[in-house]
Short mmCIF file of C-alpha atoms and ligand atoms in Angstrom, two decimals:
data_model
loop_
_atom_site.label_atom_id
_atom_site.label_comp_id
_atom_site.label_asym_id
_atom_site.label_seq_id
_atom_site.Cartn_x
_atom_site.Cartn_y
_atom_site.Cartn_z
CA MET U 1008 -15.55 -4.56 13.48
CA LYS U 1009 -14.14 -2.35 10.79
CA TYR U 1010 -11.88 -4.93 9.23
CA PHE U 1011 -11.60 -6.24 5.97
CA TYR U 1012 -8.69 -5.52 3.78
CA PHE U 1013 -6.63 -8.50 3.12
CA ALA U 1014 -8.30 -11.71 2.04
CA LEU U 1015 -5.34 -13.99 1.76
CA LEU U 1016 -4.50 -17.62 2.08
CA LEU U 1017 -1.24 -19.05 3.26
CA ALA U 1018 -0.17 -22.58 2.71
CA PRO U 1019 2.10 -24.64 4.94
CA THR U 1020 5.07 -25.99 3.02
CA ALA U 1021 7.70 -28.59 3.66
CA GLY U 1022 11.21 -27.90 4.92
CA LEU U 1023 10.36 -25.56 7.79
CA THR U 1024 12.41 -25.23 10.92
CA ALA U 1025 10.68 -26.15 14.17
CA ASN U 1026 9.69 -22.64 15.27
CA ALA U 1027 9.36 -20.87 11.94
CA PRO U 1028 5.82 -20.05 10.84
CA PRO U 1029 4.66 -21.87 7.69
CA GLN U 1030 5.65 -20.21 4.43
CA VAL U 1031 3.30 -18.28 2.20
CA SER U 1032 2.22 -19.45 -1.22
CA ALA U 1033 1.55 -16.43 -3.42
CA GLN U 1034 -0.86 -18.49 -5.53
CA ARG U 1035 -2.96 -19.42 -2.51
CA PHE U 1036 -2.83 -15.85 -1.23
CA VAL U 1037 -4.26 -14.60 -4.46
CA ASP U 1038 -6.75 -17.48 -4.77
CA LEU U 1039 -8.30 -16.36 -1.54
CA GLN U 1040 -8.14 -12.68 -2.40
CA GLN U 1041 -10.02 -13.16 -5.63
CA GLY U 1042 -12.41 -15.59 -3.96
CA SER U 1043 -15.25 -16.84 -6.12
CA ALA U 1044 -15.58 -13.47 -7.83
CA ASN U 1045 -14.39 -13.26 -11.40
CA PHE U 1046 -13.29 -9.77 -12.30
CA ALA U 1047 -11.03 -10.75 -15.16
CA GLY U 1048 -8.27 -8.31 -15.98
CA PHE U 1049 -8.40 -6.49 -12.65
CA ARG U 1050 -6.19 -6.50 -9.56
CA ARG U 1051 -7.11 -9.20 -7.02
CA ALA U 1052 -6.85 -6.58 -4.27
CA HIS U 1053 -7.49 -2.85 -4.53
CA ALA U 1054 -9.32 -3.59 -7.77
CA LYS U 1055 -11.11 -0.25 -7.87
CA GLY U 1056 -8.89 2.75 -8.44
CA ILE U 1057 -8.13 5.81 -10.49
CA CYS U 1058 -4.84 6.73 -12.14
CA VAL U 1059 -3.12 9.91 -11.03
CA SER U 1060 -0.08 11.75 -12.30
CA GLY U 1061 2.09 14.51 -10.95
CA GLU U 1062 5.54 15.20 -9.55
CA PHE U 1063 7.57 14.98 -6.38
CA ARG U 1064 9.16 18.31 -5.44
CA ALA U 1065 12.17 17.49 -3.26
CA ASN U 1066 13.54 19.99 -0.77
CA GLY U 1067 16.91 18.21 -0.47
CA LYS U 1068 16.55 17.52 3.27
CA LEU U 1069 16.75 13.74 2.87
CA ALA U 1070 19.71 13.74 0.48
CA ASP U 1071 22.23 13.16 3.31
CA TYR U 1072 20.31 10.02 4.35
CA SER U 1073 19.62 8.48 0.94
CA LYS U 1074 21.52 8.63 -2.32
CA ALA U 1075 18.28 8.03 -4.28
CA SER U 1076 18.39 10.78 -6.89
CA LEU U 1077 14.82 11.95 -6.33
CA PHE U 1078 15.71 13.28 -2.87
CA ARG U 1079 18.09 15.87 -4.30
CA ASN U 1080 16.57 19.30 -4.82
CA GLY U 1081 14.41 19.15 -7.93
CA THR U 1082 11.32 17.45 -9.31
CA THR U 1083 10.64 13.85 -10.35
CA PRO U 1084 7.43 12.93 -12.19
CA PHE U 1085 5.34 9.93 -11.16
CA THR U 1086 2.47 7.76 -12.30
CA GLY U 1087 0.23 6.78 -9.40
CA ARG U 1088 -3.03 5.23 -8.37
CA LEU U 1089 -5.63 6.02 -5.70
CA SER U 1090 -7.67 2.97 -4.73
CA ILE U 1091 -9.95 1.32 -2.24
CA ALA U 1092 -9.49 -2.15 -0.74
CA GLY U 1093 -11.25 -5.22 -2.08
CA ASN U 1094 -11.45 -7.37 -5.19
CA ASN U 1095 -14.41 -5.61 -6.86
CA PRO U 1096 -13.60 -2.95 -9.47
CA THR U 1097 -17.14 -1.53 -9.19
CA ALA U 1098 -17.45 -1.51 -5.38
CA PRO U 1099 -18.99 1.56 -3.70
CA ASP U 1100 -16.16 3.93 -2.75
CA LEU U 1101 -17.61 4.83 0.63
CA LYS U 1102 -17.98 1.24 1.88
CA SER U 1103 -14.25 0.54 1.94
CA PRO U 1104 -12.52 0.98 5.29
CA VAL U 1105 -9.09 1.28 3.65
CA ARG U 1106 -7.98 3.88 1.10
CA SER U 1107 -4.67 3.72 -0.70
CA LEU U 1108 -2.10 5.58 -2.71
CA ALA U 1109 0.50 3.94 -4.96
CA LEU U 1110 3.33 5.74 -6.79
CA SER U 1111 5.81 4.74 -9.48
CA PHE U 1112 8.94 6.82 -10.09
CA THR U 1113 11.46 6.35 -12.88
CA LEU U 1114 14.76 7.63 -11.49
CA SER U 1115 17.03 6.63 -14.35
CA ARG U 1116 17.17 4.23 -17.27
CA THR U 1117 17.86 1.41 -14.82
CA GLU U 1118 16.08 2.52 -11.63
CA GLN U 1119 12.45 2.57 -10.62
CA TRP U 1120 10.74 2.97 -7.27
CA ARG U 1121 7.26 1.59 -6.64
CA LEU U 1122 5.42 2.46 -3.43
CA ALA U 1123 2.02 1.23 -2.21
CA MET U 1124 0.58 2.82 0.93
CA ASN U 1125 -2.57 2.41 3.01
CA THR U 1126 -4.47 4.56 5.51
CA PRO U 1127 -3.73 2.46 8.66
CA PRO U 1128 -0.33 3.27 10.20
CA VAL U 1129 0.24 -0.34 11.36
CA MET U 1130 -0.84 -3.87 10.47
CA ALA U 1131 -2.78 -6.09 12.87
CA VAL U 1132 -0.26 -8.94 12.57
CA ALA U 1133 3.46 -9.25 12.03
CA ASP U 1134 3.90 -12.25 9.74
CA PRO U 1135 2.12 -13.76 6.74
CA HIS U 1136 1.06 -16.95 8.53
CA THR U 1137 -0.75 -15.05 11.28
CA PHE U 1138 -2.30 -12.90 8.61
CA TYR U 1139 -3.75 -16.10 7.23
CA GLN U 1140 -5.23 -16.92 10.62
CA GLN U 1141 -6.71 -13.45 10.79
CA ILE U 1142 -8.35 -13.73 7.38
CA LYS U 1143 -9.72 -17.15 8.19
CA ALA U 1144 -11.28 -15.63 11.29
CA ILE U 1145 -12.78 -12.78 9.28
CA GLN U 1146 -14.29 -15.24 6.85
CA ALA U 1147 -15.71 -17.29 9.71
CA GLY U 1148 -17.57 -14.29 11.15
CA PRO U 1149 -17.67 -11.90 14.13
CA ALA U 1150 -17.27 -14.49 16.89
CA ALA U 1151 -14.10 -15.88 15.28
CA VAL U 1152 -12.77 -12.37 14.72
CA LYS U 1153 -13.33 -11.54 18.37
CA GLN U 1154 -11.53 -14.69 19.43
CA PHE U 1155 -8.66 -14.02 17.02
CA PHE U 1156 -8.03 -10.57 18.43
CA THR U 1157 -8.27 -11.88 22.01
CA GLU U 1158 -5.56 -14.40 21.14
CA HIS U 1159 -3.42 -11.84 19.28
CA PRO U 1160 -2.63 -8.88 21.50
CA GLU U 1161 -0.15 -7.67 18.88
CA SER U 1162 -3.26 -6.38 17.06
CA ASN U 1163 -3.99 -3.82 19.77
CA GLU U 1164 -2.42 -0.82 18.05
CA PHE U 1165 -4.23 -1.60 14.83
CA LEU U 1166 -7.54 -1.97 16.69
CA ALA U 1167 -6.99 1.33 18.51
CA TRP U 1168 -6.41 3.04 15.18
CA ALA U 1169 -9.46 1.38 13.56
CA GLY U 1170 -11.63 2.39 16.50
CA GLN U 1171 -10.93 6.07 16.13
CA TYR U 1172 -10.44 6.38 12.34
CA GLN U 1173 -12.90 8.73 10.66
CA PRO U 1174 -12.92 8.49 6.86
CA THR U 1175 -12.61 11.93 5.28
CA GLY U 1176 -14.54 13.29 2.31
CA SER U 1177 -11.67 13.00 -0.14
CA PHE U 1178 -8.70 10.91 -1.22
CA ALA U 1179 -6.86 14.24 -0.89
CA ALA U 1180 -7.47 14.45 2.86
CA GLU U 1181 -6.21 11.02 3.95
CA THR U 1182 -2.80 10.10 5.34
CA TYR U 1183 -1.14 7.20 3.49
CA HIS U 1184 1.42 5.09 5.38
CA SER U 1185 4.25 2.85 4.24
CA ILE U 1186 3.42 0.63 7.26
CA ASN U 1187 6.43 -1.59 6.54
CA ALA U 1188 9.84 -0.06 7.23
CA PHE U 1189 12.68 0.35 4.73
CA TYR U 1190 16.29 1.52 4.95
CA LEU U 1191 17.59 4.78 3.56
CA VAL U 1192 21.16 4.24 2.34
CA ASN U 1193 23.45 7.22 1.82
CA ALA U 1194 26.48 7.76 -0.41
CA ASN U 1195 28.81 6.37 2.31
CA GLY U 1196 26.76 3.18 2.63
CA LYS U 1197 25.28 4.17 5.99
CA GLN U 1198 21.73 2.91 6.42
CA HIS U 1199 18.89 4.16 8.58
CA ALA U 1200 15.52 2.46 9.13
CA VAL U 1201 12.51 4.63 8.28
CA ARG U 1202 8.79 4.59 7.74
CA TRP U 1203 7.04 7.29 5.79
CA ALA U 1204 3.65 8.89 5.40
CA MET U 1205 2.05 11.08 2.76
CA GLN U 1206 0.37 13.73 4.89
CA PRO U 1207 -2.53 15.74 3.44
CA THR U 1208 -2.47 19.53 3.22
CA VAL U 1209 -6.28 19.90 3.14
CA SER U 1210 -9.04 18.69 5.42
CA VAL U 1211 -12.34 17.64 3.85
CA ALA U 1212 -15.37 16.56 5.87
CA ALA U 1213 -17.19 13.42 4.75
CA THR U 1214 -20.40 15.20 3.81
CA ASP U 1215 -22.18 15.70 0.48
CA LEU U 1216 -20.73 12.55 -1.01
CA HIS U 1217 -23.11 10.37 -2.98
CA GLY U 1218 -22.97 7.41 -5.30
CA ASP U 1219 -20.71 4.43 -5.84
CA ASP U 1220 -17.96 6.55 -7.40
CA ALA U 1221 -18.14 9.44 -4.93
CA LEU U 1222 -14.41 9.50 -4.10
CA GLN U 1223 -13.30 9.18 -7.70
CA GLN U 1224 -15.62 11.99 -8.80
CA GLU U 1225 -14.49 14.18 -5.92
CA ILE U 1226 -10.78 13.77 -6.62
CA THR U 1227 -11.26 14.25 -10.37
CA ALA U 1228 -13.02 17.58 -9.81
CA ARG U 1229 -10.57 18.65 -7.11
CA VAL U 1230 -7.45 17.97 -9.19
CA ALA U 1231 -9.00 19.64 -12.26
CA ALA U 1232 -9.47 22.81 -10.19
CA LYS U 1233 -6.13 22.83 -8.39
CA PRO U 1234 -3.17 20.50 -7.72
CA VAL U 1235 -3.54 18.25 -4.67
CA VAL U 1236 -0.52 18.31 -2.37
CA PHE U 1237 0.83 15.89 0.25
CA ASP U 1238 3.90 16.31 2.46
CA TRP U 1239 6.18 13.26 2.24
CA VAL U 1240 7.30 12.81 5.85
CA PHE U 1241 9.88 10.24 6.97
CA THR U 1242 10.13 8.95 10.55
CA LEU U 1243 13.64 7.84 11.54
CA ALA U 1244 13.98 4.79 13.80
CA GLU U 1245 16.11 4.75 16.93
CA PRO U 1246 18.20 1.61 17.64
CA MET U 1247 15.54 0.21 19.99
CA ASP U 1248 12.80 0.40 17.33
CA ASP U 1249 11.99 -2.85 15.52
CA GLU U 1250 11.97 -2.22 11.78
CA ASN U 1251 10.76 -5.76 11.06
CA ASN U 1252 7.50 -5.60 13.00
CA PRO U 1253 4.71 -3.67 11.22
CA THR U 1254 2.29 -3.99 14.16
CA LYS U 1255 4.17 -1.49 16.34
CA ALA U 1256 4.29 2.24 15.72
CA TRP U 1257 7.48 3.97 16.74
CA PRO U 1258 7.21 6.65 19.44
CA ASP U 1259 5.95 10.11 18.41
CA SER U 1260 9.21 11.56 19.69
CA ARG U 1261 11.19 10.06 16.80
CA GLN U 1262 12.82 12.50 14.41
CA GLN U 1263 10.72 13.33 11.38
CA ILE U 1264 11.97 14.84 8.14
CA SER U 1265 9.79 16.17 5.36
CA ALA U 1266 11.52 15.31 2.08
CA GLY U 1267 9.27 17.53 -0.01
CA GLN U 1268 5.84 17.49 -1.56
CA ILE U 1269 3.88 15.04 -3.69
CA VAL U 1270 1.82 17.13 -6.12
CA LEU U 1271 -1.06 15.48 -8.00
CA THR U 1272 -1.90 17.33 -11.20
CA GLY U 1273 -3.89 14.81 -13.28
CA THR U 1274 -6.43 11.99 -13.00
CA THR U 1275 -7.48 9.37 -15.58
CA ALA U 1276 -9.95 6.49 -15.37
CA GLN U 1277 -7.90 3.40 -14.62
CA LEU U 1278 -8.73 1.52 -17.83
CA GLU U 1279 -7.55 4.52 -19.84
CA GLY U 1280 -4.55 5.45 -17.72
CA ASP U 1281 -0.97 4.27 -17.35
CA CYS U 1282 -1.43 2.89 -13.82
CA HIS U 1283 -3.54 -0.09 -14.86
CA ALA U 1284 -0.51 -1.86 -16.33
CA ILE U 1285 1.79 -1.26 -13.36
CA ASN U 1286 2.58 -3.72 -10.59
CA PHE U 1287 3.26 -1.54 -7.54
CA ASP U 1288 5.64 -4.12 -6.04
CA PRO U 1289 7.03 -2.65 -2.79
CA LEU U 1290 10.36 -4.40 -3.34
CA LEU U 1291 11.08 -2.62 -6.61
CA LEU U 1292 13.57 -0.16 -5.10
CA PRO U 1293 16.20 2.26 -6.41
CA SER U 1294 19.77 2.62 -5.22
CA GLY U 1295 19.55 4.50 -1.90
CA ILE U 1296 16.51 2.55 -0.59
CA ALA U 1297 16.74 -1.02 0.74
CA ALA U 1298 14.28 -3.58 2.08
CA THR U 1299 14.16 -4.56 5.74
CA ALA U 1300 13.78 -8.23 6.71
CA ASP U 1301 10.06 -7.72 7.48
CA PRO U 1302 8.50 -10.98 6.13
CA ILE U 1303 5.33 -9.15 5.10
CA LEU U 1304 7.31 -7.32 2.42
CA ARG U 1305 8.33 -10.61 0.76
CA ALA U 1306 4.77 -11.91 0.91
CA ARG U 1307 3.51 -8.70 -0.66
CA SER U 1308 6.01 -8.80 -3.48
CA ALA U 1309 5.17 -12.41 -4.35
CA ALA U 1310 1.40 -11.87 -4.15
CA TYR U 1311 1.46 -8.69 -6.26
CA ALA U 1312 3.43 -10.55 -8.93
CA GLU U 1313 0.91 -13.39 -8.96
CA SER U 1314 -2.03 -10.98 -9.16
CA TYR U 1315 -0.27 -9.09 -11.94
CA ARG U 1316 0.46 -12.31 -13.84
CA ARG U 1317 -3.21 -13.32 -13.73
CA ARG U 1318 -4.64 -9.97 -14.73
CA ALA U 1319 -2.10 -9.39 -17.51
CA LYS U 1320 -2.88 -12.83 -18.97
CA GLU U 1321 -6.60 -12.12 -18.84
CA GLN U 1322 -6.14 -8.76 -20.51
CA LEU U 1323 -4.15 -10.40 -23.29
CA HIS U 1324 -6.79 -13.09 -23.81
CA GLY U 1325 -9.50 -10.43 -23.77
CA ALA U 1326 -7.67 -8.42 -26.41
CA LEU U 1327 -7.10 -11.51 -28.57
CA ALA U 1328 -10.74 -12.56 -28.22
CA GLY U 1329 -11.78 -9.04 -29.20
CA SER U 1330 -9.63 -9.07 -32.32
CA ASN U 1331 -10.95 -12.54 -33.30
CA ASN U 1332 -14.48 -11.21 -33.18
CA GLU U 1333 -13.80 -8.43 -35.60
C1 LIG F 2014 0.87 -9.99 3.26
C2 LIG F 2014 0.34 -8.80 3.10
C3 LIG F 2014 -0.24 -8.31 1.79
C4 LIG F 2014 -0.62 -8.99 0.68
C5 LIG F 2014 -0.53 -10.48 0.43
C6 LIG F 2014 -1.12 -8.04 -0.27
C7 LIG F 2014 -1.62 -8.36 -1.51
C8 LIG F 2014 -1.95 -7.47 -2.52
C9 LIG F 2014 -2.28 -7.80 -3.89
C10 LIG F 2014 -2.35 -9.21 -4.46
C11 LIG F 2014 -2.50 -6.66 -4.56
C12 LIG F 2014 -2.85 -6.50 -6.04
C13 LIG F 2014 -1.55 -6.28 -6.83
C14 LIG F 2014 -1.71 -6.06 -8.32
O1 LIG F 2014 -2.44 -6.82 -8.99
O2 LIG F 2014 -1.05 -5.13 -8.85
C15 LIG F 2014 -2.33 -5.60 -3.61
C16 LIG F 2014 -2.47 -4.29 -3.90
C17 LIG F 2014 -2.16 -3.29 -3.02
N1 LIG F 2014 -1.68 -3.39 -1.73
FE1 LIG F 2014 -1.36 -5.08 -0.72
N2 LIG F 2014 -1.01 -6.79 0.26
C18 LIG F 2014 -0.47 -6.92 1.52
C19 LIG F 2014 -0.15 -5.92 2.38
C20 LIG F 2014 -0.22 -4.59 2.08
C21 LIG F 2014 0.22 -3.52 2.94
C22 LIG F 2014 0.87 -3.68 4.31
C23 LIG F 2014 -0.02 -2.36 2.26
C24 LIG F 2014 0.26 -0.94 2.67
C25 LIG F 2014 1.38 -0.54 3.16
C26 LIG F 2014 -0.61 -2.71 0.99
C27 LIG F 2014 -1.00 -1.81 0.02
C28 LIG F 2014 -1.49 -2.14 -1.22
C29 LIG F 2014 -1.89 -1.16 -2.21
C30 LIG F 2014 -1.87 0.35 -2.05
C31 LIG F 2014 -2.30 -1.88 -3.33
C32 LIG F 2014 -2.82 -1.31 -4.64
C33 LIG F 2014 -1.64 -0.86 -5.47
C34 LIG F 2014 -2.14 -0.42 -6.82
O3 LIG F 2014 -2.78 0.65 -6.89
O4 LIG F 2014 -1.90 -1.16 -7.79
N3 LIG F 2014 -0.71 -4.05 0.91
N4 LIG F 2014 -2.00 -6.11 -2.37
#
C-alpha cells in the first residue's frame, strides 16, 4: 500500500453533540506527526524541502470570479517551497509517495495568501476524526490498513489514484492539487466553489535519478537553466458538487479556467531561504478567496500553527544556545 502521508492524532473532547465526530486537538495531531523522532527546528510534516521563488503571471481570466488582486492582468511575486511528505528533513527524496508545492503571496500591506498543495487530487477520508482512524491503522500495519479501507469506501477514489500514480523524475513534472475546496468571491460578493491544480508544462521520466537529494538537485539544476512553469487551473463546482468533502473529485466535465502561469525562477536550500520561516496555513486568505466549511481545513490550520510554534521555539533556543557558546 502506497500510503503514508499524514501521521496525526486526534483526541476526543467534551461537549460534542451525539452524532458529531470527536474534535481534533492540534497538539495531539502534531505529537503523532513528530513521533519519537526529534528533528528540532523543522516542520513536523513535510520536513524536507527546498525554497523556491518566482512570480505568478495572471491572464485576467479569473478576475470576474475573484476580486483578489493577483488575478488581474499582471505579475505577483511569491516565495514558495517544494517538499516531500514525512517528518525527516534528511529523508531520501525518492522514497516519499507524496510531493508538494506551497506558495506565499503578498497582495498588499494587509493581505497575504498561503497555499499548500499535494500530488493526490483527493484525500482518503473526509473528516479529521476518520483521518485519525486511518493513521492508527497505518501504524498498526498492513492488515489494519486493509481493514480500514474495507470499512471506509469513501477512500475508493484516493485508492484508485494511488494505484495508478507514477512518480515523475522532477518536482517540475508533478501536478499539485488544492484537494480542499475554497470559494472565489467577486466584486459583487458572488461566490463560487472551486478547487485548483498547478499543472506542469514539462514531462520528465523518473530515470537517472540517484541519491537522497535527487529531486532537490534536479530542480536546482533545472531552474538554473530555465524557468519552470505551471498552469494554474481552477475547476468550478456545479450546485450538486460537495465543496466540503475532499474525498470526491468533481466530474471532468466541470468548467476549468486557467488563471495564468506560476513561474519558478530561483531555488535556495531551505535553511538559507525565506520559506523556512513561513507557516503555509491554508486559511490565510486574501479578500476575494474564502474558506469552505470543510473540517479538514480547520484541522490543517490548527496543526500547522502548532508545528510552527514548536519549530520556531526550537530555532530560537538553538540560536540562543549558539550565542551563549561563543
Ligand atoms: C487534517 C489534515 C492535515 C494535517 C493535520 C496536516 C498537518 C500538517 C503539518 C503539521 C504541517 C507542517 C506545518 C509547518 O510546520 O509549517 C503540514 C505541512 C504541509 N501540508 Fe499538511 N496536513 C493535513 C492535510 C493536508 C492536505 C489535504 C494537504 C494538501 C492539499 C496538505 C499539504 C501540506 C503541505 C504542502 C505542507 C508543507 C508546506 C510547507 O512547505 O511548509 N496537508 N501539514
